Amino acid sequence: MIDRSLHLARRPWFFGPLALILVVVGTTGWNRADRTDLVAYFASTDGIYAGDEVRILGVPVGKIDDIETEDGQVRVEFHVNGDVKVPADAKAVIVAPSLVSSRYLQLTPRYDGGAEMAEGATIPLDRTAVPVEWDQIKGQVNDLAVALGPHGANEDGALSDLVDASAHALRGQGGTINQTIADLASAIEVLNAGGDDAFSTVRNLQVFVSALAHSDVQIAEFIQRLDTVSQLLADDKHLVRAALRDLGTAVGDVEGFVREHRGALSETMRGLTDILGVVARQQGDLAQILHVAPNAMANMAEAYHQRQNAIGVNAVGANIHSPGQLLCGALGGAAATDEAGTERLCNRLIGNLLNQVANDPQSQQLLSALLVLLAGAR
């Protein structure tokens, strides 16, 4: 035991490197646990390097770890502090505050609840953006200058003529232009105040356009028919012109007639109004007449005897042998009562008198002879 301790004591260099390795590994593991590593893909990363800041709302929250190309795009590995939450649908933008200052990686929007981006998550190319480079702006301006220069649109002096004409047209119109701009600003303010109504109008217009799109067959057919009508009118334009000329003459005649007989027409219209009022009040009776008249006219036609040139009517007396029942029915109808009321009315007024008369043989013979005379029988 003593010998082994002495042996280890003679090799102190063994414990120094081991302790250093343990410290480095522990520190690295602690740092990894206190941050979130993420990846973003960009079209280009000019002016940004490993070690540059990662920000949210302009506040530094992390660093860029590594930048390398991958399949025609640039892979940027970065991390944010462990206490910083990033939305799962966050976007990454390279921001250039000015032409000479250093750039940084901006994450947007800030976390406001919901799903958050996990360790090792990737922001694809369609959710990243890079600033427009000064060389690109300079190139576009140069292309525009060349296109408008003496070897482009102004080769024949067209641009110079445009500038001269514009200067001549705008000379002395400063007040008018100022008022136009002010009116335009007022109109924009009105549109801004009625933004909801404007959007409602656009939505309704979208519904209308969608309905037209769904009815394209009917619209095409309508346009075709309208084209046919237009072609017919074009072919007969002389007749149409003559008809319109005659119509204009007729309208003039009617206008003169109305002006000349205005009083009589007013009186006629008042009388017509009274007649229409009577017709409206007697609507039920007129309906009954129209209902009964066809049968009555048909019966009249059937009753006419062409050979004798006369109308023959057959009188039918179904209750002629029971005059009491006939008379009681007439009394009940006049009194507008039911069967029980009719019976009570009959008993109170005439009793059984008429039935006794009708049951007499001589009375029956007399009534039969009367019926024959009324019917015109022989």
Coordinates of C-alpha atoms in Angstrom, one line a residue:
M1 CA 0.0 0.0 0.0
I2 CA 2.8 2.4 1.0
D3 CA 4.8 1.5 -2.0
R4 CA 1.9 2.2 -4.4
S5 CA 1.2 5.6 -2.9
L6 CA 4.9 6.5 -3.2
H7 CA 4.9 5.4 -6.8
L8 CA 1.9 7.6 -7.7
A9 CA 3.4 10.5 -5.8
R10 CA 6.4 10.3 -8.1
R11 CA 4.1 10.9 -11.2
P12 CA 2.2 14.2 -10.5
W13 CA 2.1 15.0 -14.2
F14 CA -0.7 12.4 -14.6
F15 CA -3.3 14.3 -12.5
G16 CA -2.8 17.8 -14.1
P17 CA -3.9 16.9 -17.7
L18 CA -6.7 14.7 -16.4
A19 CA -8.2 17.5 -14.3
L20 CA -7.9 19.9 -17.2
I21 CA -9.8 17.6 -19.6
L22 CA -12.5 17.1 -17.0
V23 CA -12.9 20.9 -16.6
V24 CA -13.0 21.5 -20.4
V25 CA -15.6 18.8 -21.0
G26 CA -17.7 20.0 -18.1
T27 CA -17.6 23.6 -19.2
T28 CA -18.4 22.7 -22.8
G29 CA -21.3 20.5 -21.7
W30 CA -22.6 23.3 -19.4
N31 CA -22.4 25.8 -22.2
R32 CA -24.2 23.5 -24.6
A33 CA -27.0 23.0 -22.2
D34 CA -27.4 26.8 -21.7
R35 CA -28.1 27.6 -25.4
T36 CA -30.2 26.5 -28.4
D37 CA -28.4 25.6 -31.7
L38 CA -30.2 26.4 -34.9
V39 CA -29.5 26.3 -38.7
A40 CA -30.7 28.7 -41.4
Y41 CA -30.2 28.6 -45.2
F42 CA -29.5 31.8 -47.2
A43 CA -29.0 32.6 -50.9
S44 CA -25.9 34.5 -50.0
T45 CA -24.1 35.7 -46.9
D46 CA -21.9 38.6 -48.1
G47 CA -20.6 40.8 -45.3
I48 CA -21.5 38.4 -42.4
Y49 CA -19.1 36.0 -40.6
A50 CA -18.8 33.5 -37.8
G51 CA -18.9 35.4 -34.5
D52 CA -21.3 38.0 -35.7
E53 CA -24.3 38.7 -33.5
V54 CA -27.8 37.1 -33.6
R55 CA -30.5 39.6 -32.6
I56 CA -34.2 39.7 -31.9
L57 CA -35.8 43.2 -32.1
G58 CA -32.2 44.6 -32.2
V59 CA -31.2 43.0 -28.9
P60 CA -28.2 40.5 -29.1
V61 CA -29.4 37.0 -28.1
G62 CA -26.7 34.8 -29.6
K63 CA -23.8 34.3 -32.1
I64 CA -23.1 32.8 -35.5
D65 CA -21.0 29.7 -35.1
D66 CA -20.2 28.5 -38.7
I67 CA -20.9 29.5 -42.3
E68 CA -20.4 27.1 -45.2
T69 CA -21.8 26.5 -48.7
E70 CA -24.2 23.6 -49.4
D71 CA -25.9 22.6 -52.7
G72 CA -26.0 26.2 -54.2
Q73 CA -27.0 27.8 -50.9
V74 CA -25.3 28.9 -47.7
R75 CA -25.7 27.0 -44.4
V76 CA -25.4 29.2 -41.3
E77 CA -25.2 27.5 -38.0
F78 CA -25.9 29.8 -35.0
H79 CA -27.1 29.6 -31.4
V80 CA -29.3 31.7 -29.1
N81 CA -29.1 31.9 -25.3
G82 CA -30.9 29.1 -23.5
D83 CA -33.5 31.5 -21.9
V84 CA -34.5 32.9 -25.3
K85 CA -37.5 31.4 -27.0
V86 CA -37.9 31.5 -30.8
P87 CA -41.2 31.0 -32.6
A88 CA -41.4 27.7 -34.5
D89 CA -42.2 29.7 -37.7
A90 CA -39.6 32.4 -37.2
K91 CA -37.8 33.9 -40.2
A92 CA -34.1 34.9 -40.4
V93 CA -32.9 38.1 -42.1
I94 CA -29.4 39.4 -42.6
V95 CA -29.5 43.1 -41.7
A96 CA -27.1 45.8 -43.0
P97 CA -27.7 49.0 -41.0
S98 CA -25.4 50.9 -43.4
L99 CA -22.9 50.4 -46.1
V100 CA -19.9 50.3 -43.8
S101 CA -21.2 48.9 -40.5
S102 CA -21.0 45.2 -39.6
R103 CA -24.1 43.1 -40.3
Y104 CA -26.0 40.8 -38.0
L105 CA -28.6 38.0 -38.2
Q106 CA -32.0 39.1 -37.1
L107 CA -34.8 36.6 -36.1
T108 CA -38.3 37.7 -36.5
P109 CA -40.9 37.9 -35.0
R110 CA -40.4 37.7 -31.3
Y111 CA -41.8 34.9 -29.3
D112 CA -45.4 35.7 -28.2
G113 CA -46.7 32.3 -27.2
G114 CA -47.4 29.0 -29.0
A115 CA -44.9 26.5 -30.4
E116 CA -41.2 27.3 -30.1
M117 CA -38.2 26.3 -32.2
A118 CA -36.5 23.2 -30.8
E119 CA -32.8 22.3 -30.6
G120 CA -31.3 21.7 -34.1
A121 CA -34.3 23.2 -35.9
T122 CA -33.8 24.5 -39.5
I123 CA -35.1 27.7 -41.1
P124 CA -35.5 26.9 -44.8
L125 CA -34.5 29.2 -47.7
D126 CA -38.0 30.5 -48.3
R127 CA -38.1 31.9 -44.8
T128 CA -34.8 33.9 -45.0
A129 CA -33.9 37.1 -46.7
V130 CA -30.7 39.0 -47.6
P131 CA -30.2 42.7 -48.2
V132 CA -29.8 44.2 -51.6
E133 CA -26.1 44.8 -52.2
W134 CA -24.8 48.2 -53.2
D135 CA -23.3 46.7 -56.3
Q136 CA -26.7 45.5 -57.4
I137 CA -28.2 48.9 -56.8
K138 CA -25.4 50.6 -58.7
G139 CA -25.8 48.1 -61.5
Q140 CA -29.5 48.8 -61.8
V141 CA -29.0 52.5 -61.8
N142 CA -26.4 52.2 -64.4
D143 CA -28.7 50.0 -66.6
L144 CA -31.4 52.7 -66.2
A145 CA -29.0 55.5 -67.2
V146 CA -27.9 53.6 -70.2
A147 CA -31.5 52.8 -71.2
L148 CA -32.4 56.5 -71.0
G149 CA -29.2 57.8 -72.4
P150 CA -28.1 58.8 -75.9
H151 CA -27.7 55.2 -76.9
G152 CA -31.1 54.2 -75.6
A153 CA -34.5 56.0 -75.4
N154 CA -32.9 59.4 -76.0
E155 CA -31.1 58.4 -79.2
D156 CA -33.4 60.6 -81.3
G157 CA -34.0 63.1 -78.5
A158 CA -37.3 61.7 -77.4
L159 CA -36.4 62.0 -73.7
S160 CA -35.2 65.6 -74.1
D161 CA -38.4 66.4 -75.9
L162 CA -40.4 64.8 -73.0
V163 CA -38.5 66.9 -70.4
D164 CA -39.0 70.1 -72.4
A165 CA -42.7 69.4 -72.9
S166 CA -43.1 68.6 -69.2
A167 CA -41.4 71.8 -68.2
H168 CA -43.5 73.8 -70.5
A169 CA -46.7 72.2 -69.3
L170 CA -45.9 72.5 -65.6
R171 CA -44.5 76.1 -65.8
G172 CA -46.7 78.3 -63.6
Q173 CA -48.8 75.3 -62.4
G174 CA -47.3 75.0 -58.9
G175 CA -50.4 76.1 -57.1
T176 CA -52.6 73.8 -59.0
I177 CA -50.2 70.9 -58.5
N178 CA -50.1 71.7 -54.8
Q179 CA -53.9 71.8 -54.5
T180 CA -54.1 68.5 -56.5
I181 CA -51.7 66.8 -54.0
A182 CA -53.6 68.2 -51.1
D183 CA -56.9 66.9 -52.5
L184 CA -55.3 63.5 -53.2
A185 CA -54.1 63.4 -49.5
S186 CA -57.7 64.2 -48.4
A187 CA -59.1 61.5 -50.6
I188 CA -56.6 59.0 -49.2
E189 CA -57.6 60.0 -45.6
V190 CA -61.3 59.5 -46.5
L191 CA -60.4 56.1 -48.0
N192 CA -58.5 55.3 -44.9
A193 CA -61.4 56.3 -42.6
G194 CA -63.7 54.0 -44.7
G195 CA -61.3 51.2 -44.9
D196 CA -63.8 48.6 -43.7
D197 CA -66.4 49.7 -46.3
A198 CA -63.8 49.6 -49.0
F199 CA -62.8 46.1 -48.1
S200 CA -66.4 45.1 -47.9
T201 CA -66.9 46.5 -51.4
V202 CA -63.9 44.6 -52.7
R203 CA -65.2 41.4 -51.1
N204 CA -68.6 41.9 -52.6
L205 CA -67.0 42.6 -55.9
Q206 CA -65.0 39.3 -55.6
V207 CA -68.3 37.5 -54.9
F208 CA -69.8 39.1 -58.0
V209 CA -66.8 38.3 -60.2
S210 CA -66.9 34.7 -58.9
A211 CA -70.6 34.4 -59.8
L212 CA -69.8 35.7 -63.3
A213 CA -67.0 33.1 -63.5
H214 CA -69.3 30.3 -62.6
S215 CA -71.9 31.6 -65.1
D216 CA -69.4 32.0 -68.0
V217 CA -71.5 29.7 -70.3
Q218 CA -74.7 31.7 -69.8
I219 CA -72.8 35.0 -70.2
A220 CA -71.2 33.7 -73.4
E221 CA -74.7 32.7 -74.7
F222 CA -76.1 36.1 -73.7
I223 CA -73.3 37.9 -75.5
Q224 CA -73.8 35.7 -78.6
R225 CA -77.5 36.5 -78.6
L226 CA -76.8 40.2 -78.1
D227 CA -74.4 40.1 -81.0
T228 CA -77.2 38.4 -83.1
V229 CA -79.6 41.2 -82.2
S230 CA -77.1 43.9 -82.9
Q231 CA -76.4 42.3 -86.3
L232 CA -80.1 42.2 -87.1
L233 CA -80.5 45.9 -86.1
A234 CA -77.4 46.8 -88.2
D235 CA -78.8 44.9 -91.2
D236 CA -82.2 46.6 -90.8
K237 CA -80.9 50.0 -89.7
H238 CA -83.0 51.8 -92.3
L239 CA -86.2 50.2 -91.0
V240 CA -85.2 50.8 -87.4
R241 CA -84.5 54.5 -88.2
A242 CA -87.9 54.9 -89.9
A243 CA -89.6 53.1 -87.0
L244 CA -87.9 55.4 -84.5
R245 CA -88.8 58.5 -86.6
D246 CA -92.5 57.4 -86.8
L247 CA -92.4 56.6 -83.0
G248 CA -91.1 60.2 -82.4
T249 CA -93.9 61.6 -84.5
A250 CA -96.5 59.4 -82.6
V251 CA -95.1 60.5 -79.3
G252 CA -95.4 64.2 -80.4
D253 CA -99.1 63.6 -81.5
V254 CA -99.9 61.9 -78.2
E255 CA -98.3 64.8 -76.3
G256 CA -100.3 67.3 -78.2
F257 CA -103.5 65.4 -77.7
V258 CA -102.9 65.1 -74.0
R259 CA -102.1 68.8 -73.7
E260 CA -105.3 69.7 -75.6
H261 CA -107.6 67.4 -73.8
R262 CA -106.0 67.5 -70.4
G263 CA -109.2 68.4 -68.5
A264 CA -111.4 65.7 -70.3
L265 CA -108.7 63.1 -69.7
S266 CA -108.5 64.0 -66.0
E267 CA -112.3 63.6 -65.7
T268 CA -112.2 60.3 -67.6
M269 CA -109.5 59.0 -65.4
R270 CA -111.4 60.0 -62.3
G271 CA -114.5 58.2 -63.6
L272 CA -112.4 55.2 -64.5
T273 CA -111.0 55.2 -61.0
D274 CA -114.6 55.1 -59.6
I275 CA -115.5 52.2 -61.9
L276 CA -112.5 50.3 -60.9
G277 CA -113.4 50.9 -57.3
V278 CA -116.9 49.5 -57.8
V279 CA -115.4 46.5 -59.6
A280 CA -113.1 45.9 -56.8
R281 CA -115.9 46.1 -54.2
Q282 CA -118.1 43.7 -56.3
Q283 CA -115.2 41.3 -56.9
G284 CA -117.1 38.4 -55.3
D285 CA -120.3 38.9 -57.3
L286 CA -118.3 39.2 -60.5
A287 CA -116.5 36.0 -59.8
Q288 CA -119.9 34.3 -59.2
I289 CA -121.2 35.6 -62.5
L290 CA -118.1 34.4 -64.4
H291 CA -118.5 31.1 -62.7
V292 CA -122.3 30.7 -63.5
A293 CA -122.5 32.5 -66.8
P294 CA -120.9 29.7 -69.0
N295 CA -123.4 27.1 -67.8
A296 CA -126.3 29.5 -68.1
M297 CA -125.3 30.4 -71.7
A298 CA -124.9 26.7 -72.5
N299 CA -128.4 25.9 -71.1
M300 CA -129.8 28.8 -73.1
A301 CA -128.3 27.4 -76.3
E302 CA -129.8 24.0 -75.4
A303 CA -133.2 25.4 -74.8
Y304 CA -133.5 27.1 -78.2
H305 CA -135.6 25.2 -80.7
Q306 CA -134.5 26.3 -84.2
R307 CA -137.5 24.7 -86.0
Q308 CA -140.1 26.5 -83.8
N309 CA -137.8 29.6 -83.4
A310 CA -138.6 29.5 -79.7
I311 CA -137.1 28.8 -76.3
G312 CA -138.7 25.8 -74.6
V313 CA -138.4 25.4 -70.8
N314 CA -139.4 22.3 -68.9
A315 CA -140.7 23.2 -65.4
V316 CA -139.9 20.6 -62.8
G317 CA -141.8 20.6 -59.6
A318 CA -140.3 17.9 -57.5
N319 CA -142.1 18.9 -54.3
I320 CA -145.3 20.0 -56.0
H321 CA -147.3 17.3 -54.3
S322 CA -145.9 18.3 -50.9
P323 CA -146.6 22.1 -50.8
G324 CA -146.0 22.2 -47.1
Q325 CA -142.4 21.0 -47.5
L326 CA -141.9 23.3 -50.4
L327 CA -143.2 26.4 -48.5
C328 CA -141.3 25.4 -45.4
G329 CA -138.1 25.2 -47.4
A330 CA -138.7 28.6 -48.8
L331 CA -139.3 30.1 -45.4
G332 CA -136.1 28.4 -44.0
G333 CA -134.0 29.8 -46.9
A334 CA -135.4 33.3 -46.4
A335 CA -134.8 33.1 -42.7
A336 CA -131.2 31.7 -43.2
T337 CA -131.7 29.0 -40.6
D338 CA -130.7 25.4 -40.3
E339 CA -133.0 22.3 -40.7
A340 CA -134.1 22.3 -37.1
G341 CA -134.9 26.0 -37.1
T342 CA -136.8 25.6 -40.4
E343 CA -139.0 22.9 -38.8
R344 CA -139.7 25.0 -35.8
L345 CA -140.6 28.0 -38.0
C346 CA -142.9 25.9 -40.1
N347 CA -144.7 24.4 -37.2
R348 CA -145.2 27.8 -35.6
L349 CA -146.5 29.5 -38.8
I350 CA -148.5 27.0 -40.9
G351 CA -148.5 23.8 -39.0
N352 CA -149.8 20.9 -41.0
L353 CA -152.4 22.9 -43.0
L354 CA -150.8 22.7 -46.4
N355 CA -150.1 19.0 -46.2
Q356 CA -153.7 18.3 -45.4
V357 CA -154.7 20.3 -48.5
A358 CA -152.2 18.5 -50.6
N359 CA -153.4 15.1 -49.5
D360 CA -156.9 15.8 -50.7
P361 CA -157.5 13.9 -54.1
Q362 CA -159.2 16.9 -55.7
S363 CA -156.3 19.2 -54.7
Q364 CA -153.8 16.8 -56.2
Q365 CA -155.7 16.7 -59.5
L366 CA -155.8 20.5 -59.5
L367 CA -152.0 20.8 -58.9
S368 CA -151.2 18.3 -61.6
A369 CA -153.3 20.2 -64.1
L370 CA -151.5 23.4 -63.1
L371 CA -148.1 21.7 -63.6
V372 CA -149.1 20.6 -67.1
L373 CA -150.1 24.1 -68.0
L374 CA -146.9 25.6 -66.7
A375 CA -144.8 23.0 -68.6
G376 CA -146.6 23.6 -71.9
A377 CA -147.5 19.9 -72.1
R378 CA -150.5 18.6 -73.8

